[in-house]
Amino acid sequence: MTTPTTPFRKILIANRGEIALRIIRTARALGYRTVAVYSTADAGARHVREADQAVCIGEPLPAQSYLRIAALVEAARIAGADAVHPGYGFLAENEDFAQACKDAGLVFIGPSAEAIRSMGHKAGAKALMIEAGVPCIPGYQGEDQGEERMAQEAARIGFPVMVKATAGGGGRGMRLAPSAKEFPELLRSARSEAQSAFGDPEVILERAIVEPRHIEIQVFADRHGNAIHLGERDCSVQRRHQKLVEEAPSPAVDAELRARMGAVAVKAVQAIRYEGAGTLEFLLDREGRFYFMEMNTRLQVEHPVTEAITGLDLVALQLRVAAGEPLPLTQEQVRFSGHAIEVRLCAEDADQGFMPQSGTMALWQMPAALRVEHALEPGAEIPPYYDSMIAKLIAHGDTRESARRQLLSGLEDAVALGVTTNQGFLQRCLAHPVFAAGGATTAFIAQHLDALLAPDAALRVRAAAIAAVLLDETTGARRPASAQRMTHRLPIGLRFELDGEALTARLTQPSRHRYEVEIGAARLDVVLDALQADTARFTCAGLGERVVFHRDGDSLLLHLRGQPLRVQDQTRAVAQRRGEQGGDGKLRASMNGRVVAVLAAVGDVVQAGQPVVTLEAMKMEHIHAAPCAGRLVALHVKTGDQVASRRVVAEIEAEAAAPA
């Protein structure tokens, strides 16, 4: 009996940002028309402009737009789309969405609702894998979710224990409980985040395997019974259980292990009659034993590294399989070439616990030498409602070292100014000797965090000197020419902050554009060689430097040797900012976000560091703790409120002044 095909012509992309643009690119190349959807926060976004048509589906919060199944199906009807691509995240692994598309006569470019249900739910998937003989991590995935039962099971498994949301992925709803004491609060937090992100608070428990590798196998299957794997990806470099660096192949996997893991993955998808792209994720321990964690029933963020080493377009394969075509190659025809590494550029502050950031990206220039997946441009807004990842940079080389070197160089050339990103942190990850040697495990960031966060002291001195000169030059450009001529030989005093560090500088000009700069004990000769709209060239202590910059009032953003720097001119400030560190007893929101939990009440006596309010931003929870010990005298928010960065959410009367 011949399996029928299901041709389609117009694809609605139920997603946003870089993945929407990625799908548009392949769809257009294959002759498909595309329809974008967008929230009101994304009305001016690139994916909206580049699709053939677009439909607004609601307000900024995901629950009001990108997670609204009825709105997405209606958008497809309005646009006349006959297929839907979910991308990744949002509803990509939601069986109800896949079923709603089918019921509406739309081709869902992904697996069936039944397959998503069986493998997208961690507890159910684990049970299926155990039945199929796939090695799994010992744990608990029972229906009894009571706190007492969960505590008993955690004790039985043995600490440390991993708490994981049964729905979704991306590190959300996941907590590592090191002991029984911390377990109840971490269980509550995981459930709360899972409910917010996926609408399902259920969790499973697993034994925490110490310092494993995170290895995933890319699989593809069609409706004709064919299934193949496309090798592995190593995703061990993570923070908050979310991937930052991915590579293929893994430095820890040889051909024999690749074949064994691949065979297990193919067997698993054939057992459930899977169709489309999928990824089986495993933990690989030091002895070479691997354990099934979960299956992602969708395209992965890191799929470009697999594309680079196989020469395949995975989105094109998705479209062919969804249309009913058989896979165009067999396992024997899969070829691997070279090595590929990807980094995720995220709007987050690594120095502040990887706190998500939002705002306006004043300057945005990506390197032409790398494959870069992004949806930004100068002046683009980074909203606080969605995932913090804003770009992926991918390098492919003949060897791992070649790919690493290319990626590090390209990452240094990338300019992202206006919103704090993890750019410098990623560079230090790639340059670290443990990563360079291929030795990174999931413990890599935790073990080397101090080194990965450590600033380059010598570079900061040079940056401070260049910043001082640039502050004077770009301010001086607005002075009358006569004033410049009369005063340029007099010493100039400047006071400014460099990435929050207060500095003073004394500048003397022996001649025009030539400066002697004193910053503390350091003295540097700086010559401004050229100044354009957003670039400048300096000779600093005899070494030429190119700087990209953006000046906005008293704010100066710099890009020097791949490092983004923020300078705030305080020379003419009439007053100092007060209470920035909570010394006034005021607890301020550290980012734009939504209040998901209020953990104390007015009148409570709290200790310094005690959780008071939990905010959700970019699909992650962030606990805000009391800045000092004392009595909580005011709460300015309630659960569900949307708050802006730096807003006072609570006030604490210091312990010394608190009533007895």
PDB file of C-alpha atoms in Angstrom, residues 194-332:
ATOM      1  CA  ALA A 194       7.295  24.653  35.215  1.00  0.00           C
ATOM      2  CA  GLN A 195       3.736  25.884  35.683  1.00  0.00           C
ATOM      3  CA  SER A 196       4.653  29.308  34.333  1.00  0.00           C
ATOM      4  CA  ALA A 197       6.665  28.036  31.365  1.00  0.00           C
ATOM      5  CA  PHE A 198       4.642  24.974  30.343  1.00  0.00           C
ATOM      6  CA  GLY A 199       1.329  25.145  32.180  1.00  0.00           C
ATOM      7  CA  ASP A 200       2.169  21.905  34.020  1.00  0.00           C
ATOM      8  CA  PRO A 201       3.775  21.774  37.496  1.00  0.00           C
ATOM      9  CA  GLU A 202       4.530  18.023  37.467  1.00  0.00           C
ATOM     10  CA  VAL A 203       8.162  16.999  38.019  1.00  0.00           C
ATOM     11  CA  ILE A 204      10.303  13.883  38.137  1.00  0.00           C
ATOM     12  CA  LEU A 205      13.339  13.138  40.269  1.00  0.00           C
ATOM     13  CA  GLU A 206      16.649  11.718  39.060  1.00  0.00           C
ATOM     14  CA  ARG A 207      19.954  10.858  40.623  1.00  0.00           C
ATOM     15  CA  ALA A 208      22.454  13.580  39.807  1.00  0.00           C
ATOM     16  CA  ILE A 209      25.380  12.102  37.888  1.00  0.00           C
ATOM     17  CA  VAL A 210      28.596  13.878  38.851  1.00  0.00           C
ATOM     18  CA  GLU A 211      30.372  15.831  36.088  1.00  0.00           C
ATOM     19  CA  PRO A 212      28.935  14.040  33.053  1.00  0.00           C
ATOM     20  CA  ARG A 213      29.044  15.049  29.411  1.00  0.00           C
ATOM     21  CA  HIS A 214      25.743  16.130  27.882  1.00  0.00           C
ATOM     22  CA  ILE A 215      25.549  14.277  24.571  1.00  0.00           C
ATOM     23  CA  GLU A 216      22.586  14.359  22.202  1.00  0.00           C
ATOM     24  CA  ILE A 217      21.868  12.344  19.071  1.00  0.00           C
ATOM     25  CA  GLN A 218      20.074  13.971  16.125  1.00  0.00           C
ATOM     26  CA  VAL A 219      17.554  11.636  14.500  1.00  0.00           C
ATOM     27  CA  PHE A 220      15.219  11.824  11.510  1.00  0.00           C
ATOM     28  CA  ALA A 221      12.388   9.451  10.632  1.00  0.00           C
ATOM     29  CA  ASP A 222       9.726   9.397   7.903  1.00  0.00           C
ATOM     30  CA  ARG A 223       6.244   7.878   7.622  1.00  0.00           C
ATOM     31  CA  HIS A 224       7.620   5.041   5.488  1.00  0.00           C
ATOM     32  CA  GLY A 225       9.440   3.439   8.428  1.00  0.00           C
ATOM     33  CA  ASN A 226      12.900   4.806   7.614  1.00  0.00           C
ATOM     34  CA  ALA A 227      15.016   6.299  10.415  1.00  0.00           C
ATOM     35  CA  ILE A 228      18.592   7.566  10.594  1.00  0.00           C
ATOM     36  CA  HIS A 229      20.832   9.418  13.016  1.00  0.00           C
ATOM     37  CA  LEU A 230      23.111  12.320  12.093  1.00  0.00           C
ATOM     38  CA  GLY A 231      25.714  11.856  14.775  1.00  0.00           C
ATOM     39  CA  GLU A 232      26.076  13.522  18.142  1.00  0.00           C
ATOM     40  CA  ARG A 233      26.415  17.002  19.562  1.00  0.00           C
ATOM     41  CA  ASP A 234      28.266  17.799  22.780  1.00  0.00           C
ATOM     42  CA  CYS A 235      26.299  20.373  24.809  1.00  0.00           C
ATOM     43  CA  SER A 236      28.191  20.159  28.085  1.00  0.00           C
ATOM     44  CA  VAL A 237      29.000  23.863  28.550  1.00  0.00           C
ATOM     45  CA  GLN A 238      25.886  25.105  30.354  1.00  0.00           C
ATOM     46  CA  ARG A 239      24.704  27.629  32.894  1.00  0.00           C
ATOM     47  CA  ARG A 240      21.461  27.146  34.828  1.00  0.00           C
ATOM     48  CA  HIS A 241      21.114  23.824  32.942  1.00  0.00           C
ATOM     49  CA  GLN A 242      20.849  25.769  29.670  1.00  0.00           C
ATOM     50  CA  LYS A 243      23.353  25.276  26.871  1.00  0.00           C
ATOM     51  CA  LEU A 244      25.837  27.985  25.912  1.00  0.00           C
ATOM     52  CA  VAL A 245      28.314  26.143  23.681  1.00  0.00           C
ATOM     53  CA  GLU A 246      27.554  23.166  21.424  1.00  0.00           C
ATOM     54  CA  GLU A 247      29.816  21.229  19.111  1.00  0.00           C
ATOM     55  CA  ALA A 248      29.829  18.307  16.722  1.00  0.00           C
ATOM     56  CA  PRO A 249      31.337  15.813  16.925  1.00  0.00           C
ATOM     57  CA  SER A 250      31.975  15.433  20.658  1.00  0.00           C
ATOM     58  CA  PRO A 251      35.622  15.294  21.768  1.00  0.00           C
ATOM     59  CA  ALA A 252      34.580  12.427  24.083  1.00  0.00           C
ATOM     60  CA  VAL A 253      32.824  10.202  21.523  1.00  0.00           C
ATOM     61  CA  ASP A 254      34.683   7.861  19.194  1.00  0.00           C
ATOM     62  CA  ALA A 255      33.271   6.021  16.168  1.00  0.00           C
ATOM     63  CA  GLU A 256      32.334   2.909  18.173  1.00  0.00           C
ATOM     64  CA  LEU A 257      30.455   4.839  20.869  1.00  0.00           C
ATOM     65  CA  ARG A 258      28.791   7.011  18.199  1.00  0.00           C
ATOM     66  CA  ALA A 259      27.493   3.890  16.466  1.00  0.00           C
ATOM     67  CA  ARG A 260      26.126   2.435  19.721  1.00  0.00           C
ATOM     68  CA  MET A 261      24.404   5.639  20.824  1.00  0.00           C
ATOM     69  CA  GLY A 262      23.062   6.221  17.331  1.00  0.00           C
ATOM     70  CA  ALA A 263      21.641   2.697  17.133  1.00  0.00           C
ATOM     71  CA  VAL A 264      19.856   3.177  20.475  1.00  0.00           C
ATOM     72  CA  ALA A 265      18.387   6.474  19.291  1.00  0.00           C
ATOM     73  CA  VAL A 266      17.151   5.022  15.998  1.00  0.00           C
ATOM     74  CA  LYS A 267      15.635   2.032  17.786  1.00  0.00           C
ATOM     75  CA  ALA A 268      13.790   4.364  20.144  1.00  0.00           C
ATOM     76  CA  VAL A 269      12.158   6.460  17.406  1.00  0.00           C
ATOM     77  CA  GLN A 270      11.203   3.411  15.365  1.00  0.00           C
ATOM     78  CA  ALA A 271       9.530   1.894  18.425  1.00  0.00           C
ATOM     79  CA  ILE A 272       7.070   4.814  18.625  1.00  0.00           C
ATOM     80  CA  ARG A 273       6.635   5.248  14.845  1.00  0.00           C
ATOM     81  CA  TYR A 274       8.169   8.703  15.058  1.00  0.00           C
ATOM     82  CA  GLU A 275       8.127  11.107  12.122  1.00  0.00           C
ATOM     83  CA  GLY A 276      10.313  14.161  11.569  1.00  0.00           C
ATOM     84  CA  ALA A 277      13.293  15.674  13.376  1.00  0.00           C
ATOM     85  CA  GLY A 278      14.054  14.722  16.950  1.00  0.00           C
ATOM     86  CA  THR A 279      16.888  14.607  19.440  1.00  0.00           C
ATOM     87  CA  LEU A 280      17.594  12.066  22.165  1.00  0.00           C
ATOM     88  CA  GLU A 281      19.616  13.499  25.019  1.00  0.00           C
ATOM     89  CA  PHE A 282      22.007  11.406  27.116  1.00  0.00           C
ATOM     90  CA  LEU A 283      24.409  11.862  29.986  1.00  0.00           C
ATOM     91  CA  LEU A 284      27.809  10.269  29.395  1.00  0.00           C
ATOM     92  CA  ASP A 285      29.789   9.445  32.534  1.00  0.00           C
ATOM     93  CA  ARG A 286      33.545   9.173  32.987  1.00  0.00           C
ATOM     94  CA  GLU A 287      33.522   5.429  32.311  1.00  0.00           C
ATOM     95  CA  GLY A 288      31.782   5.837  28.959  1.00  0.00           C
ATOM     96  CA  ARG A 289      28.339   4.710  30.178  1.00  0.00           C
ATOM     97  CA  PHE A 290      25.440   6.689  28.759  1.00  0.00           C
ATOM     98  CA  TYR A 291      21.963   7.252  30.207  1.00  0.00           C
ATOM     99  CA  PHE A 292      18.831   8.499  28.489  1.00  0.00           C
ATOM    100  CA  MET A 293      17.539  11.837  29.840  1.00  0.00           C
ATOM    101  CA  GLU A 294      14.788  12.991  27.511  1.00  0.00           C
ATOM    102  CA  MET A 295      13.743  13.409  23.906  1.00  0.00           C
ATOM    103  CA  ASN A 296      13.149  16.751  22.220  1.00  0.00           C
ATOM    104  CA  THR A 297      10.443  16.202  19.615  1.00  0.00           C
ATOM    105  CA  ARG A 298      11.437  19.177  17.489  1.00  0.00           C
ATOM    106  CA  LEU A 299      14.302  20.951  15.795  1.00  0.00           C
ATOM    107  CA  GLN A 300      17.050  21.971  18.237  1.00  0.00           C
ATOM    108  CA  VAL A 301      18.582  25.402  18.718  1.00  0.00           C
ATOM    109  CA  GLU A 302      21.993  23.856  17.980  1.00  0.00           C
ATOM    110  CA  HIS A 303      21.014  22.156  14.713  1.00  0.00           C
ATOM    111  CA  PRO A 304      23.468  24.334  12.671  1.00  0.00           C
ATOM    112  CA  VAL A 305      26.509  22.397  13.923  1.00  0.00           C
ATOM    113  CA  THR A 306      24.984  19.171  12.589  1.00  0.00           C
ATOM    114  CA  GLU A 307      24.215  20.916   9.296  1.00  0.00           C
ATOM    115  CA  ALA A 308      27.824  22.086   9.100  1.00  0.00           C
ATOM    116  CA  ILE A 309      29.411  18.632   9.472  1.00  0.00           C
ATOM    117  CA  THR A 310      26.837  16.728   7.353  1.00  0.00           C
ATOM    118  CA  GLY A 311      26.161  19.300   4.616  1.00  0.00           C
ATOM    119  CA  LEU A 312      22.414  18.777   5.118  1.00  0.00           C
ATOM    120  CA  ASP A 313      19.669  21.386   5.549  1.00  0.00           C
ATOM    121  CA  LEU A 314      17.643  20.047   8.481  1.00  0.00           C
ATOM    122  CA  VAL A 315      14.720  22.417   7.912  1.00  0.00           C
ATOM    123  CA  ALA A 316      14.514  21.229   4.293  1.00  0.00           C
ATOM    124  CA  LEU A 317      14.476  17.631   5.555  1.00  0.00           C
ATOM    125  CA  GLN A 318      11.637  18.547   7.912  1.00  0.00           C
ATOM    126  CA  LEU A 319       9.600  19.985   5.047  1.00  0.00           C
ATOM    127  CA  ARG A 320      10.189  16.930   2.836  1.00  0.00           C
ATOM    128  CA  VAL A 321       9.234  14.481   5.565  1.00  0.00           C
ATOM    129  CA  ALA A 322       6.143  16.518   6.485  1.00  0.00           C
ATOM    130  CA  ALA A 323       5.043  16.421   2.845  1.00  0.00           C
ATOM    131  CA  GLY A 324       5.176  12.619   2.941  1.00  0.00           C
ATOM    132  CA  GLU A 325       8.421  12.102   1.051  1.00  0.00           C
ATOM    133  CA  PRO A 326      10.822   9.367   2.163  1.00  0.00           C
ATOM    134  CA  LEU A 327      14.162  10.354   3.663  1.00  0.00           C
ATOM    135  CA  PRO A 328      16.540  11.123   0.781  1.00  0.00           C
ATOM    136  CA  LEU A 329      19.469   9.174   2.257  1.00  0.00           C
ATOM    137  CA  THR A 330      20.219   6.036   4.230  1.00  0.00           C
ATOM    138  CA  GLN A 331      22.394   5.679   7.317  1.00  0.00           C
ATOM    139  CA  GLU A 332      25.272   4.433   5.161  1.00  0.00           C
TER     140      GLU A 332
END
